[in-house]
Amino acid sequence: MANKAVREAVPAKAQPKLSTLVRVCAAAWVVPGLGHLLLGRKWRALILFATIVAMFLMGIAMRGEFFSTSSGSYLQTLGYFGELCVGVAMPAARFFGYAGGDPLFVSADYGTACLVAAGMLNVLAILDVYDVAMGRKP
Amino acid sequence: MAIPHLPAMLLFSFLVSVVFGVLSKDTPRDRLLYGGKVFVAFVGIAVLLGWIMYPAP
């Protein structure tokens, strides 16, 4: 009975539509920070965009490697999906002429780590967008 | 661009710490504290591991 009274006193949070969730999560994947921007978290969006893009550009500057799925190696395939998680940045880098790294360059391994780390950070940002959209986080 | 190891590690630690701080905590003060702790942990553990591995060939 007490629980019923509490339930009536506290209004239930409105659950967002599935289409809204998919839209903000997809936006967060395509451009880091865009999901937060759509949810009205401007500063968080700006910080996430700046840091994740800076991490990706650091990887490019150190000539990190773009993995592919055609090698047949599970680790390379995982690396490909890890880098793909950063969204439009990888296709954009290819479009602007980045051929996918130079394995003989002195800091290429660090660059590859930065590229994959940028993707993983964007995954965390996407999960955060989901939580914010569901009302679990401010 | 060849970035030396230490600046590359510091930059990497800084960027990851910022994201962890922003995503993990809700108030600016908590974010700053948590981000600082993560950064110090990253750098401290890296330096410690470096010293431990120093005698290795």
Coordinates of N, CA and C in Angstrom, one line a residue:
Chain A
M1 N 0.8 -1.2 0.0 CA 0.0 0.0 0.0 C 0.9 1.3 0.0
A2 N 1.9 1.2 0.9 CA 2.8 2.4 0.9 C 3.5 2.5 -0.5
N3 N 3.9 1.4 -1.0 CA 4.6 1.4 -2.4 C 3.6 2.0 -3.4
K4 N 2.4 1.7 -3.3 CA 1.4 2.2 -4.3 C 1.3 3.7 -4.1
A5 N 1.3 4.2 -2.9 CA 1.2 5.6 -2.6 C 2.4 6.3 -3.2
V6 N 3.6 5.7 -3.0 CA 4.8 6.3 -3.5 C 4.8 6.4 -5.0
R7 N 4.3 5.3 -5.6 CA 4.3 5.2 -7.1 C 3.4 6.3 -7.6
E8 N 2.3 6.6 -6.9 CA 1.4 7.6 -7.4 C 1.9 9.0 -7.2
A9 N 2.7 9.1 -6.1 CA 3.3 10.5 -5.8 C 4.4 10.8 -6.8
V10 N 5.2 9.8 -7.2 CA 6.3 10.1 -8.1 C 5.9 9.9 -9.5
P11 N 5.9 10.9 -10.3 CA 5.4 10.6 -11.7 C 6.5 9.8 -12.5
A12 N 6.0 8.8 -13.2 CA 6.9 8.0 -14.0 C 7.5 8.8 -15.1
K13 N 8.9 8.5 -15.3 CA 9.6 9.2 -16.3 C 9.1 8.7 -17.7
A14 N 9.0 9.7 -18.6 CA 8.5 9.3 -19.9 C 9.7 8.6 -20.6
Q15 N 9.4 7.4 -21.1 CA 10.5 6.7 -21.9 C 10.6 7.3 -23.3
P16 N 11.8 7.5 -23.8 CA 11.9 8.1 -25.1 C 11.5 7.1 -26.2
K17 N 11.1 7.6 -27.3 CA 10.7 6.7 -28.4 C 12.0 5.9 -28.9
L18 N 11.8 4.7 -29.4 CA 12.9 3.9 -30.0 C 13.6 4.7 -31.1
S19 N 12.8 5.4 -31.9 CA 13.4 6.1 -33.0 C 14.3 7.2 -32.5
T20 N 13.9 7.8 -31.4 CA 14.7 8.9 -30.9 C 16.0 8.3 -30.4
L21 N 15.9 7.2 -29.7 CA 17.1 6.6 -29.1 C 18.1 6.2 -30.3
V22 N 17.5 5.6 -31.3 CA 18.4 5.2 -32.4 C 19.0 6.4 -33.1
R23 N 18.2 7.5 -33.2 CA 18.7 8.7 -33.9 C 19.9 9.3 -33.1
V24 N 19.7 9.5 -31.8 CA 20.8 10.1 -31.1 C 22.0 9.2 -31.0
C25 N 21.8 7.9 -30.8 CA 23.0 7.0 -30.8 C 23.7 7.0 -32.1
A26 N 22.9 6.9 -33.2 CA 23.6 7.0 -34.5 C 24.3 8.3 -34.7
A27 N 23.7 9.4 -34.3 CA 24.4 10.7 -34.4 C 25.7 10.7 -33.6
A28 N 25.6 10.1 -32.4 CA 26.8 10.1 -31.6 C 27.9 9.2 -32.2
W29 N 27.5 8.2 -32.9 CA 28.5 7.3 -33.6 C 29.1 8.1 -34.8
V30 N 28.3 8.7 -35.6 CA 28.8 9.3 -36.9 C 29.7 10.4 -36.5
V31 N 29.3 11.3 -35.7 CA 30.2 12.5 -35.3 C 30.3 12.5 -33.8
P32 N 31.5 12.3 -33.2 CA 31.6 12.3 -31.7 C 31.0 13.6 -31.1
G33 N 30.2 13.4 -30.2 CA 29.6 14.6 -29.5 C 28.3 15.0 -30.1
L34 N 27.9 14.6 -31.3 CA 26.7 15.1 -31.9 C 25.4 14.6 -31.1
G35 N 25.5 13.4 -30.6 CA 24.4 12.8 -29.8 C 24.1 13.7 -28.6
H36 N 25.2 14.1 -27.9 CA 25.0 15.0 -26.7 C 24.5 16.3 -27.2
L37 N 24.9 16.8 -28.3 CA 24.4 18.1 -28.8 C 22.9 18.0 -29.0
L38 N 22.5 16.9 -29.6 CA 21.0 16.8 -29.9 C 20.2 16.7 -28.6
L39 N 20.9 16.2 -27.5 CA 20.2 16.1 -26.3 C 20.3 17.4 -25.4
G40 N 21.0 18.4 -26.0 CA 21.1 19.7 -25.3 C 22.3 19.8 -24.3
R41 N 23.2 18.8 -24.4 CA 24.4 18.9 -23.5 C 25.5 19.5 -24.3
K42 N 25.5 20.8 -24.5 CA 26.4 21.4 -25.4 C 27.9 21.3 -25.0
W43 N 28.1 21.6 -23.7 CA 29.5 21.6 -23.3 C 30.1 20.2 -23.3
R44 N 29.3 19.2 -22.9 CA 29.8 17.8 -22.9 C 30.1 17.4 -24.4
A45 N 29.2 17.9 -25.3 CA 29.4 17.6 -26.7 C 30.7 18.2 -27.2
L46 N 30.9 19.4 -26.9 CA 32.1 20.1 -27.4 C 33.4 19.4 -26.9
I47 N 33.4 19.1 -25.6 CA 34.6 18.4 -25.0 C 34.8 17.1 -25.6
L48 N 33.7 16.3 -25.8 CA 33.9 15.0 -26.4 C 34.4 15.1 -27.8
F49 N 33.8 16.0 -28.5 CA 34.2 16.1 -29.9 C 35.7 16.5 -30.0
A50 N 36.1 17.5 -29.2 CA 37.4 18.0 -29.3 C 38.4 16.9 -28.9
T51 N 38.1 16.1 -27.8 CA 39.1 15.1 -27.3 C 39.2 13.9 -28.3
I52 N 38.0 13.4 -28.7 CA 38.0 12.2 -29.6 C 38.6 12.6 -30.9
V53 N 38.3 13.7 -31.5 CA 38.9 14.1 -32.8 C 40.4 14.3 -32.6
A54 N 40.8 14.9 -31.5 CA 42.2 15.2 -31.3 C 43.0 13.8 -31.2
M55 N 42.3 12.9 -30.5 CA 43.0 11.5 -30.4 C 43.1 10.9 -31.8
F56 N 42.1 11.0 -32.6 CA 42.1 10.5 -34.0 C 43.2 11.2 -34.8
L57 N 43.2 12.5 -34.7 CA 44.2 13.2 -35.5 C 45.6 12.9 -35.0
M58 N 45.8 12.7 -33.7 CA 47.1 12.3 -33.2 C 47.5 10.9 -33.8
G59 N 46.6 10.0 -34.0 CA 46.9 8.8 -34.6 C 47.2 8.9 -36.1
I60 N 46.5 9.8 -36.7 CA 46.8 10.1 -38.1 C 48.2 10.7 -38.3
A61 N 48.5 11.7 -37.4 CA 49.8 12.4 -37.4 C 51.0 11.4 -37.2
M62 N 50.7 10.4 -36.4 CA 51.8 9.4 -36.1 C 51.7 8.2 -37.1
R63 N 51.0 8.4 -38.2 CA 50.8 7.4 -39.3 C 50.4 6.1 -38.8
G64 N 49.3 6.1 -38.0 CA 48.7 4.8 -37.5 C 48.1 4.1 -38.6
E65 N 47.9 2.8 -38.4 CA 47.5 1.9 -39.5 C 45.9 1.8 -39.5
F66 N 45.3 1.8 -40.6 CA 43.9 1.5 -40.8 C 43.8 0.0 -41.0
F67 N 43.1 -0.7 -40.1 CA 43.0 -2.2 -40.4 C 41.9 -2.4 -41.4
S68 N 41.9 -3.7 -41.9 CA 40.9 -4.0 -42.9 C 40.3 -5.4 -42.5
T69 N 39.2 -5.7 -43.1 CA 38.6 -7.0 -42.8 C 39.1 -8.1 -43.7
S70 N 39.9 -7.7 -44.7 CA 40.2 -8.7 -45.7 C 41.5 -9.5 -45.4
S71 N 42.1 -9.2 -44.2 CA 43.3 -9.9 -43.9 C 43.1 -11.4 -43.4
G72 N 41.9 -11.6 -42.9 CA 41.6 -13.0 -42.4 C 42.0 -13.1 -40.9
S73 N 42.7 -12.1 -40.3 CA 43.1 -12.2 -38.9 C 42.0 -11.6 -38.1
Y74 N 41.6 -12.3 -37.0 CA 40.6 -11.8 -36.1 C 41.0 -10.5 -35.4
L75 N 42.3 -10.4 -35.1 CA 42.7 -9.2 -34.4 C 42.6 -8.0 -35.3
Q76 N 43.0 -8.2 -36.6 CA 42.9 -7.1 -37.5 C 41.4 -6.7 -37.8
T77 N 40.5 -7.7 -37.8 CA 39.1 -7.4 -38.0 C 38.6 -6.7 -36.8
L78 N 39.0 -7.1 -35.6 CA 38.6 -6.3 -34.4 C 39.1 -4.9 -34.4
G79 N 40.3 -4.8 -34.8 CA 40.9 -3.4 -35.0 C 40.1 -2.6 -35.9
Y80 N 39.7 -3.2 -37.0 CA 38.9 -2.5 -38.0 C 37.6 -1.9 -37.4
F81 N 36.9 -2.8 -36.7 CA 35.7 -2.3 -36.1 C 35.9 -1.3 -35.0
G82 N 37.1 -1.5 -34.3 CA 37.4 -0.5 -33.3 C 37.6 0.9 -33.9
E83 N 38.3 0.9 -35.0 CA 38.5 2.2 -35.7 C 37.3 2.7 -36.3
L84 N 36.4 1.8 -36.7 CA 35.2 2.3 -37.4 C 34.2 2.9 -36.4
C85 N 34.4 2.6 -35.1 CA 33.6 3.2 -34.0 C 33.7 4.7 -33.9
V86 N 34.7 5.2 -34.5 CA 34.9 6.7 -34.4 C 34.0 7.4 -35.4
G87 N 33.3 6.7 -36.2 CA 32.3 7.3 -37.1 C 32.9 7.7 -38.4
V88 N 32.5 8.9 -38.8 CA 32.8 9.3 -40.2 C 34.3 9.7 -40.4
A89 N 35.0 9.7 -39.3 CA 36.4 10.2 -39.4 C 37.3 9.3 -40.2
M90 N 37.1 8.0 -40.1 CA 38.0 7.1 -40.9 C 37.7 7.2 -42.4
P91 N 36.4 7.1 -42.9 CA 36.2 7.3 -44.3 C 36.6 8.7 -44.7
A92 N 36.5 9.7 -43.9 CA 36.9 11.1 -44.3 C 38.4 11.1 -44.5
A93 N 39.1 10.5 -43.6 CA 40.6 10.5 -43.7 C 41.0 9.8 -45.0
R94 N 40.3 8.7 -45.3 CA 40.6 8.0 -46.6 C 40.3 8.9 -47.8
F95 N 39.1 9.6 -47.7 CA 38.7 10.5 -48.7 C 39.7 11.6 -49.0
F96 N 40.3 12.1 -47.9 CA 41.3 13.2 -48.1 C 42.7 12.6 -48.3
G97 N 42.8 11.4 -48.6 CA 44.1 10.9 -49.1 C 45.0 10.1 -48.2
Y98 N 44.5 9.9 -46.9 CA 45.3 9.1 -46.0 C 45.2 7.6 -46.4
A99 N 46.3 7.1 -46.7 CA 46.3 5.7 -47.3 C 46.2 4.6 -46.3
G100 N 46.3 4.9 -45.0 CA 46.2 3.9 -44.0 C 47.4 3.5 -43.3
G101 N 48.4 4.5 -43.2 CA 49.5 4.3 -42.3 C 50.8 3.7 -43.0
D102 N 51.8 3.8 -42.2 CA 53.1 3.4 -42.7 C 53.7 2.5 -41.5
P103 N 53.7 1.2 -41.6 CA 54.1 0.3 -40.5 C 55.6 0.5 -40.2
L104 N 56.3 1.0 -41.1 CA 57.8 1.2 -40.8 C 58.1 2.5 -40.2
F105 N 57.1 3.4 -40.0 CA 57.3 4.7 -39.4 C 57.6 4.5 -37.9
V106 N 58.4 5.3 -37.3 CA 58.9 5.1 -36.0 C 57.8 5.0 -34.9
S107 N 56.7 5.9 -35.1 CA 55.7 5.9 -34.1 C 54.3 5.4 -34.6
A108 N 54.4 4.5 -35.6 CA 53.2 4.0 -36.2 C 52.4 3.2 -35.3
D109 N 53.1 2.4 -34.4 CA 52.3 1.6 -33.4 C 51.5 2.4 -32.5
Y110 N 52.1 3.5 -32.0 CA 51.4 4.4 -31.1 C 50.3 5.1 -31.8
G111 N 50.5 5.4 -33.1 CA 49.4 6.0 -33.9 C 48.2 5.1 -34.0
T112 N 48.5 3.8 -34.3 CA 47.4 2.8 -34.4 C 46.7 2.7 -33.1
A113 N 47.4 2.7 -32.0 CA 46.8 2.6 -30.6 C 45.9 3.8 -30.4
C114 N 46.3 5.0 -30.9 CA 45.5 6.2 -30.7 C 44.2 6.1 -31.6
L115 N 44.3 5.6 -32.8 CA 43.2 5.4 -33.7 C 42.1 4.5 -33.0
V116 N 42.6 3.4 -32.5 CA 41.6 2.4 -31.9 C 41.1 3.0 -30.6
A117 N 41.9 3.7 -29.8 CA 41.5 4.3 -28.6 C 40.4 5.4 -28.9
A118 N 40.5 6.1 -30.0 CA 39.5 7.1 -30.3 C 38.2 6.4 -30.6
G119 N 38.2 5.3 -31.2 CA 37.0 4.6 -31.5 C 36.4 4.1 -30.2
M120 N 37.2 3.6 -29.3 CA 36.7 3.0 -28.0 C 36.1 4.2 -27.1
L121 N 36.8 5.3 -27.2 CA 36.2 6.5 -26.4 C 34.9 6.9 -27.0
N122 N 34.7 6.8 -28.3 CA 33.4 7.1 -28.9 C 32.4 6.1 -28.5
V123 N 32.7 4.9 -28.3 CA 31.8 3.9 -27.8 C 31.3 4.3 -26.4
L124 N 32.2 4.7 -25.6 CA 31.8 5.2 -24.2 C 30.8 6.4 -24.4
A125 N 31.1 7.3 -25.3 CA 30.3 8.4 -25.5 C 28.9 8.0 -26.0
I126 N 28.8 7.0 -26.9 CA 27.5 6.5 -27.4 C 26.7 5.9 -26.2
L127 N 27.4 5.2 -25.3 CA 26.7 4.6 -24.2 C 26.2 5.7 -23.2
D128 N 27.0 6.7 -23.1 CA 26.5 7.9 -22.3 C 25.3 8.6 -22.9
V129 N 25.3 8.7 -24.2 CA 24.2 9.3 -24.9 C 22.9 8.5 -24.6
Y130 N 23.1 7.2 -24.7 CA 21.9 6.3 -24.4 C 21.4 6.5 -23.0
D131 N 22.3 6.5 -22.0 CA 21.9 6.7 -20.6 C 21.2 8.1 -20.4
V132 N 21.8 9.1 -21.1 CA 21.1 10.4 -20.9 C 19.8 10.4 -21.5
A133 N 19.6 9.8 -22.7 CA 18.3 9.8 -23.4 C 17.3 9.0 -22.6
M134 N 17.8 8.0 -21.9 CA 16.9 7.2 -21.1 C 16.5 7.8 -19.7
G135 N 17.2 8.9 -19.4 CA 17.0 9.7 -18.2 C 17.7 9.1 -17.0
R136 N 18.7 8.3 -17.2 CA 19.5 7.7 -16.1 C 20.6 8.6 -15.7
K137 N 21.0 9.6 -16.5 CA 22.0 10.5 -16.2 C 21.6 11.9 -16.4
P138 N 22.1 12.9 -15.7 CA 21.7 14.3 -16.0 C 22.3 14.8 -17.3
Chain B
M1 N 54.5 12.7 -38.5 CA 55.1 13.5 -37.4 C 55.5 12.5 -36.3
A2 N 56.7 12.5 -36.0 CA 57.2 11.6 -34.9 C 57.2 12.3 -33.6
I3 N 56.2 11.9 -32.7 CA 56.1 12.4 -31.4 C 56.9 11.6 -30.5
P4 N 57.8 12.1 -29.7 CA 58.6 11.3 -28.7 C 57.7 10.6 -27.7
H5 N 58.2 9.5 -27.1 CA 57.4 8.7 -26.3 C 56.7 9.4 -25.2
L6 N 57.5 10.2 -24.4 CA 56.9 10.8 -23.2 C 55.7 11.8 -23.6
P7 N 56.0 12.7 -24.5 CA 54.9 13.6 -24.9 C 53.7 12.8 -25.4
A8 N 53.9 11.8 -26.2 CA 52.8 11.0 -26.8 C 52.0 10.4 -25.6
M9 N 52.7 9.8 -24.6 CA 52.0 9.2 -23.5 C 51.3 10.2 -22.7
L10 N 51.9 11.4 -22.5 CA 51.2 12.5 -21.7 C 49.9 12.9 -22.4
L11 N 50.1 13.1 -23.8 CA 48.9 13.6 -24.5 C 47.8 12.5 -24.5
F12 N 48.2 11.3 -24.7 CA 47.2 10.2 -24.7 C 46.5 10.1 -23.4
S13 N 47.3 10.2 -22.3 CA 46.7 10.1 -20.9 C 45.8 11.3 -20.7
F14 N 46.2 12.5 -21.1 CA 45.3 13.7 -20.9 C 44.0 13.5 -21.6
L15 N 44.0 13.1 -22.9 CA 42.8 13.0 -23.7 C 41.8 11.9 -23.1
V16 N 42.4 10.8 -22.7 CA 41.6 9.7 -22.1 C 41.0 10.2 -20.8
S17 N 41.9 10.9 -20.0 CA 41.4 11.3 -18.7 C 40.2 12.3 -18.8
V18 N 40.3 13.2 -19.8 CA 39.3 14.2 -20.0 C 37.9 13.4 -20.3
V19 N 38.0 12.5 -21.2 CA 36.8 11.7 -21.6 C 36.2 10.9 -20.4
F20 N 37.1 10.3 -19.7 CA 36.7 9.5 -18.5 C 36.0 10.4 -17.5
G21 N 36.7 11.6 -17.2 CA 36.1 12.5 -16.2 C 34.8 13.0 -16.7
V22 N 34.6 13.4 -17.9 CA 33.4 14.0 -18.4 C 32.2 13.0 -18.3
L23 N 32.6 11.7 -18.7 CA 31.5 10.7 -18.8 C 31.2 10.0 -17.4
S24 N 32.2 10.1 -16.5 CA 32.0 9.3 -15.3 C 31.3 10.0 -14.2
K25 N 31.5 11.3 -14.1 CA 31.0 12.1 -13.0 C 30.0 13.2 -13.5
D26 N 29.2 13.7 -12.5 CA 28.1 14.6 -12.9 C 28.4 16.1 -12.6
T27 N 29.3 16.4 -11.6 CA 29.5 17.8 -11.4 C 30.9 18.2 -11.8
P28 N 31.1 19.4 -12.2 CA 32.4 19.9 -12.7 C 33.6 19.6 -11.7
R29 N 33.3 19.7 -10.4 CA 34.4 19.5 -9.5 C 34.7 18.0 -9.4
D30 N 33.7 17.2 -9.4 CA 34.0 15.7 -9.4 C 34.7 15.3 -10.7
R31 N 34.3 15.9 -11.8 CA 34.9 15.6 -13.1 C 36.4 15.9 -13.1
L32 N 36.7 17.1 -12.5 CA 38.1 17.6 -12.5 C 38.9 16.7 -11.6
L33 N 38.4 16.3 -10.4 CA 39.1 15.5 -9.5 C 39.3 14.1 -10.1
Y34 N 38.3 13.5 -10.7 CA 38.4 12.2 -11.2 C 39.3 12.1 -12.4
G35 N 39.2 13.1 -13.3 CA 40.1 13.2 -14.5 C 41.5 13.4 -14.0
G36 N 41.8 14.2 -13.0 CA 43.1 14.3 -12.5 C 43.7 13.0 -11.9
K37 N 42.8 12.3 -11.2 CA 43.3 11.0 -10.6 C 43.6 10.1 -11.7
V38 N 42.8 10.0 -12.7 CA 43.1 9.0 -13.8 C 44.4 9.4 -14.6
F39 N 44.5 10.7 -14.8 CA 45.8 11.2 -15.4 C 47.0 10.8 -14.6
V40 N 47.0 11.1 -13.3 CA 48.1 10.8 -12.5 C 48.3 9.3 -12.4
A41 N 47.3 8.5 -12.4 CA 47.4 7.0 -12.4 C 48.0 6.6 -13.7
F42 N 47.6 7.1 -14.8 CA 48.2 6.7 -16.1 C 49.7 7.0 -16.1
V43 N 50.0 8.2 -15.8 CA 51.4 8.6 -15.9 C 52.3 7.9 -14.9
G44 N 51.8 7.8 -13.6 CA 52.5 7.2 -12.6 C 52.8 5.7 -12.9
I45 N 51.8 5.0 -13.3 CA 52.0 3.6 -13.6 C 52.9 3.4 -14.8
A46 N 52.8 4.3 -15.8 CA 53.7 4.2 -16.9 C 55.2 4.4 -16.5
V47 N 55.4 5.4 -15.7 CA 56.8 5.7 -15.2 C 57.3 4.5 -14.3
L48 N 56.4 4.0 -13.5 CA 56.8 2.9 -12.6 C 57.1 1.7 -13.4
L49 N 56.3 1.4 -14.4 CA 56.6 0.2 -15.3 C 57.9 0.4 -16.1
G50 N 58.1 1.7 -16.5 CA 59.4 2.0 -17.2 C 60.6 1.7 -16.3
W51 N 60.5 2.1 -15.0 CA 61.6 1.8 -14.1 C 61.8 0.3 -13.8
I52 N 60.7 -0.4 -13.7 CA 60.8 -1.8 -13.5 C 61.4 -2.5 -14.7
M53 N 61.0 -2.1 -15.8 CA 61.6 -2.7 -17.0 C 62.9 -2.2 -17.5
Y54 N 63.5 -1.2 -16.8 CA 64.7 -0.6 -17.2 C 65.9 -1.6 -17.3
P55 N 66.0 -2.5 -16.3 CA 67.2 -3.5 -16.4 C 67.0 -4.5 -17.5
A56 N 65.8 -4.6 -18.0 CA 65.6 -5.7 -19.1 C 66.3 -5.3 -20.3
P57 N 66.9 -6.3 -21.0 CA 67.7 -6.0 -22.2 C 66.8 -5.5 -23.4

